[in-house]
Coordinates of C-alpha atoms in Angstrom, one line a residue:
M26 CA -0.5 8.1 5.0
K27 CA -4.2 6.7 5.3
A28 CA -5.9 5.3 8.4
F29 CA -9.1 3.5 7.9
L30 CA -11.8 2.6 10.4
F31 CA -14.1 -0.4 9.6
L32 CA -16.9 -2.4 11.3
Y33 CA -16.5 -6.1 11.2
G34 CA -19.6 -7.7 12.9
N35 CA -19.4 -6.3 16.5
T36 CA -15.7 -5.7 16.0
M37 CA -13.9 -2.5 15.0
L38 CA -11.1 -2.9 12.7
V39 CA -8.4 0.0 12.2
T40 CA -6.0 -0.1 9.3
H41 CA -3.2 2.2 8.5
H42 CA -1.2 2.8 5.3
G43 CA 2.2 4.5 5.5
S44 CA 6.0 3.9 5.9
R45 CA 6.8 4.8 2.3
G46 CA 9.7 7.2 2.9
F47 CA 12.1 4.7 4.3
G48 CA 11.8 2.2 1.4
A49 CA 11.8 5.0 -1.2
N50 CA 15.2 6.2 0.1
L51 CA 16.5 2.8 -0.1
Y52 CA 15.2 2.4 -3.7
T53 CA 16.9 5.6 -4.7
K54 CA 20.3 4.5 -3.4
G55 CA 19.8 1.0 -4.8
M56 CA 19.1 2.3 -8.4
K57 CA 22.3 4.1 -8.4
V58 CA 24.2 0.9 -7.6
A59 CA 22.2 -0.9 -10.2
E60 CA 22.9 1.7 -12.8
R61 CA 26.7 0.9 -12.4
Y62 CA 26.0 -2.7 -13.1
R63 CA 23.8 -1.9 -16.2
R64 CA 26.6 0.2 -17.7
E65 CA 29.1 -2.5 -17.0
L66 CA 27.1 -5.6 -17.9
S67 CA 24.3 -4.6 -20.3
P68 CA 24.6 -1.0 -21.5
E69 CA 21.9 -1.5 -24.1
T70 CA 19.4 -2.3 -21.3
L71 CA 17.0 0.6 -20.5
K72 CA 18.0 2.6 -17.4
Q73 CA 14.7 1.8 -15.8
N74 CA 15.4 -1.9 -16.0
A75 CA 18.8 -1.7 -14.2
W76 CA 19.5 -4.6 -11.7
I77 CA 21.8 -5.7 -9.0
P78 CA 23.0 -9.1 -9.4
F79 CA 22.0 -11.1 -6.3
D80 CA 25.3 -13.1 -6.1
T81 CA 27.4 -9.9 -5.5
E82 CA 28.2 -8.3 -2.3
D83 CA 26.0 -5.4 -3.4
G84 CA 23.2 -7.7 -4.2
E85 CA 23.2 -9.4 -0.8
A86 CA 23.5 -6.1 1.0
Y87 CA 20.6 -4.7 -0.9
W88 CA 18.4 -7.8 -0.1
E89 CA 19.4 -7.5 3.7
A90 CA 18.5 -3.8 3.5
L91 CA 15.1 -4.6 2.0
Q92 CA 14.4 -7.0 5.0
I93 CA 15.3 -4.3 7.5
V94 CA 12.8 -2.1 5.7
R95 CA 10.2 -4.8 5.9
K96 CA 10.7 -5.5 9.6
W97 CA 10.7 -1.9 10.5
T98 CA 7.5 -1.2 8.3
K99 CA 5.8 -4.2 10.1
K100 CA 6.8 -3.0 13.5
N101 CA 5.5 0.5 12.5
H102 CA 2.1 -1.0 11.8
E103 CA 2.1 -2.9 15.0
V104 CA 3.0 0.1 17.1
L105 CA 0.3 2.1 15.6
H106 CA -2.3 -0.7 16.0
D107 CA -1.4 -1.4 19.6
A108 CA -1.5 2.3 20.6
T109 CA -5.0 2.5 19.2
L110 CA -6.2 -0.6 20.9
E111 CA -4.7 0.8 24.3
Q112 CA -6.4 4.1 23.9
L113 CA -9.7 2.4 23.1
G114 CA -9.3 -0.1 25.9
V115 CA -10.0 -3.1 23.8
A116 CA -8.1 -6.3 23.2
K117 CA -6.7 -7.6 19.8
E118 CA -8.4 -10.4 18.2
Q119 CA -6.5 -10.8 15.0
R120 CA -4.1 -9.1 12.7
F121 CA -4.8 -9.2 9.0
W122 CA -2.1 -8.1 6.5
N123 CA -1.8 -6.4 3.1
E124 CA 1.9 -6.3 2.6
H125 CA 2.1 -5.2 -0.9
N126 CA 4.4 -3.4 -3.5
F127 CA 7.4 -5.3 -2.2
V128 CA 9.9 -7.9 -3.4
F129 CA 9.6 -11.4 -2.3
K130 CA 11.9 -14.3 -2.8
D131 CA 11.1 -18.0 -3.4
G132 CA 14.4 -20.0 -3.9
D133 CA 16.3 -18.3 -6.8
L134 CA 13.3 -16.3 -8.0
F135 CA 12.4 -12.8 -7.0
Y136 CA 8.8 -11.5 -7.4
H137 CA 8.4 -7.7 -7.7
A138 CA 4.8 -7.5 -6.4
K139 CA 3.8 -4.2 -7.7
G140 CA 0.1 -4.0 -7.2
A141 CA 0.0 -7.4 -5.5
T142 CA -0.1 -8.7 -2.0
P143 CA 1.1 -12.3 -1.2
L144 CA -1.4 -15.1 -0.5
D145 CA 1.0 -17.8 0.0
N146 CA 2.7 -18.0 3.5
K147 CA 6.0 -18.9 1.9
Y148 CA 6.6 -15.3 0.9
M149 CA 6.1 -14.0 4.6
P150 CA 6.1 -16.9 7.1
D151 CA 6.0 -14.6 10.1
I152 CA 2.6 -13.3 9.2
T153 CA -0.6 -15.4 10.0
G154 CA -4.4 -15.0 9.1
P155 CA -6.0 -14.1 5.9
R156 CA -5.0 -11.0 3.8
L157 CA -6.8 -7.7 3.4
I158 CA -7.7 -6.0 0.0
P159 CA -8.7 -2.4 0.6
L160 CA -10.9 -1.0 -2.3
N161 CA -11.8 2.5 -1.8
M162 CA -13.1 4.5 1.2
S163 CA -16.8 3.9 0.4
E164 CA -16.7 0.2 -0.3
P165 CA -15.9 -3.0 1.9
V166 CA -12.3 -4.2 2.5
L167 CA -12.2 -7.8 1.2
I168 CA -10.8 -10.4 3.4
V169 CA -9.3 -13.2 1.2
E170 CA -7.2 -16.3 1.4
G171 CA -5.9 -18.7 -1.2
E172 CA -3.3 -21.1 -2.7
T173 CA -0.6 -20.6 -5.3
T174 CA -1.6 -21.4 -8.9
A175 CA -0.1 -21.1 -12.3
Q176 CA -2.2 -18.0 -12.9
N177 CA -1.7 -16.1 -9.6
L178 CA 1.9 -17.2 -8.7
G179 CA 0.8 -16.9 -5.0
F180 CA -0.4 -13.3 -5.1
A181 CA -3.8 -11.5 -4.8
P182 CA -4.6 -7.9 -5.8
H183 CA -3.2 -5.3 -3.3
G184 CA -6.3 -3.0 -3.7
A185 CA -8.7 -1.5 -6.3
G186 CA -6.1 0.4 -8.3
R187 CA -6.8 3.9 -9.8
N188 CA -9.3 4.3 -12.8
T189 CA -7.2 7.3 -14.1
S190 CA -4.3 9.3 -13.2
R191 CA -4.7 12.0 -10.5
T192 CA -4.5 14.7 -13.2
Q193 CA -7.1 13.2 -15.4
H194 CA -9.4 12.5 -12.5
R195 CA -9.3 16.0 -11.3
K196 CA -10.0 17.4 -14.8
S197 CA -13.0 15.1 -15.1
K198 CA -14.8 16.6 -12.2
T199 CA -17.3 19.5 -12.3
G200 CA -18.6 21.6 -9.4
T201 CA -17.0 22.8 -6.2
I202 CA -14.6 20.5 -4.3
Q203 CA -16.9 20.5 -1.3
D204 CA -19.9 19.5 -3.5
I205 CA -18.0 16.6 -5.0
F206 CA -16.7 15.5 -1.6
N207 CA -20.1 15.6 -0.1
E208 CA -21.7 13.5 -3.0
E209 CA -19.0 10.8 -2.9
T210 CA -18.8 10.4 0.9
K211 CA -22.4 10.3 1.9
G212 CA -22.8 8.3 5.2
L213 CA -19.2 8.2 5.8
D214 CA -16.9 10.0 8.4
I215 CA -14.1 11.1 6.1
R216 CA -11.5 13.5 7.1
F217 CA -8.2 14.9 5.9
F218 CA -5.3 15.5 8.3
S219 CA -4.2 18.5 6.3
N220 CA -7.8 20.0 6.5
E221 CA -7.7 20.3 2.8
I222 CA -9.8 17.9 0.5
D223 CA -7.9 16.0 -2.1
I224 CA -10.6 14.9 -4.5
T225 CA -8.1 12.6 -6.4
E226 CA -8.4 10.2 -3.5
L227 CA -12.2 10.0 -3.5
P228 CA -14.0 6.7 -4.5
S229 CA -14.5 7.7 -8.1
A230 CA -10.8 7.7 -8.7
Y231 CA -10.6 3.9 -7.9
K232 CA -12.0 0.7 -9.3
N233 CA -15.2 -0.5 -7.6
A234 CA -15.6 -3.6 -5.5
A235 CA -17.5 -5.6 -8.2
T236 CA -14.8 -5.1 -10.8
V237 CA -12.1 -6.2 -8.4
R238 CA -14.1 -9.4 -7.4
E239 CA -14.9 -10.3 -11.0
Q240 CA -11.1 -10.1 -11.9
M241 CA -10.4 -12.2 -8.9
D242 CA -12.7 -14.9 -9.9
E243 CA -11.7 -14.8 -13.5
F244 CA -8.0 -15.1 -12.8
G245 CA -8.1 -17.2 -9.5
L246 CA -6.5 -14.4 -7.5
G247 CA -7.8 -15.5 -4.1
K248 CA -11.0 -16.3 -2.5
V249 CA -13.0 -13.8 -0.7
I250 CA -14.2 -15.2 2.7
D251 CA -15.7 -12.0 4.1
E252 CA -15.8 -8.2 4.0
V253 CA -15.3 -5.3 6.3
L254 CA -17.8 -2.4 6.0
P255 CA -16.3 1.2 6.0
Y256 CA -17.2 3.5 8.5
G257 CA -14.7 6.4 8.1
C258 CA -11.3 7.3 6.8
I259 CA -8.5 9.8 7.6
M260 CA -6.5 10.8 4.7
A261 CA -3.2 12.8 4.7
G262 CA -4.4 15.2 2.0
D263 CA -1.9 17.2 0.0
W264 CA 1.2 16.5 2.0
Q265 CA 3.4 18.3 -0.3
K266 CA 1.6 21.6 0.2
N267 CA 0.3 21.0 3.9
A268 CA 2.8 18.7 5.7
P269 CA 3.2 20.0 9.3
W270 CA 7.0 20.7 8.8
K271 CA 6.2 22.8 5.7
K272 CA 3.6 24.9 7.6
R273 CA 6.2 25.5 10.3
R274 CA 8.8 26.6 7.7
R275 CA 6.2 29.0 6.1
R276 CA 5.4 30.4 9.6
K277 CA 9.1 31.2 10.2

């Protein structure tokens, strides 16, 4: 999970990125059902391309479950944001959204928005306001809006995207982890919840803002209407190693 703190004019903006486990569990169960259909309907299809026909009881049940995940995730964000506002004693001015890596439906068409966040309100009518595109912890978050075109299909990028895999990025770095961290996070308050630095989440692991904006302009992937300047970031760190529940188990 990631939490970000940004400055927007005289306003502080807090964003949070999490809620992955619930959806991942549903995906795992759904792929087992999809595999049954693949074997029955199209055994020559690759396993990773298995699907559940929507016009079946299983298909409708899976879509309904996806909507429950979406509502739960949305409420999860709202609760965290509201708790932060209450603790700080400030009023909410606006909510921006970056609802990405999900499945969206338009009529009979399904859009698997991997690496994309919707621009068009038809995909998420209960959400208002512009969309957010976070880049990396050292560069501004983009505030964007836009219309559906033949090129973008109603979607903008969901973020900067990685330059390399975590393993490749780690191998490309020289020097101590602390020195690498200090160099890449100058002027920012960057912390790791696990108290262990994960250098594969540092800015050099991701595309820069200029590249993302150039690609958005080239392919019509939304219009940038403003930016949010980064102040700090709290990262989870290596949760597989340092998750609180794993530390408790080791202490036992």
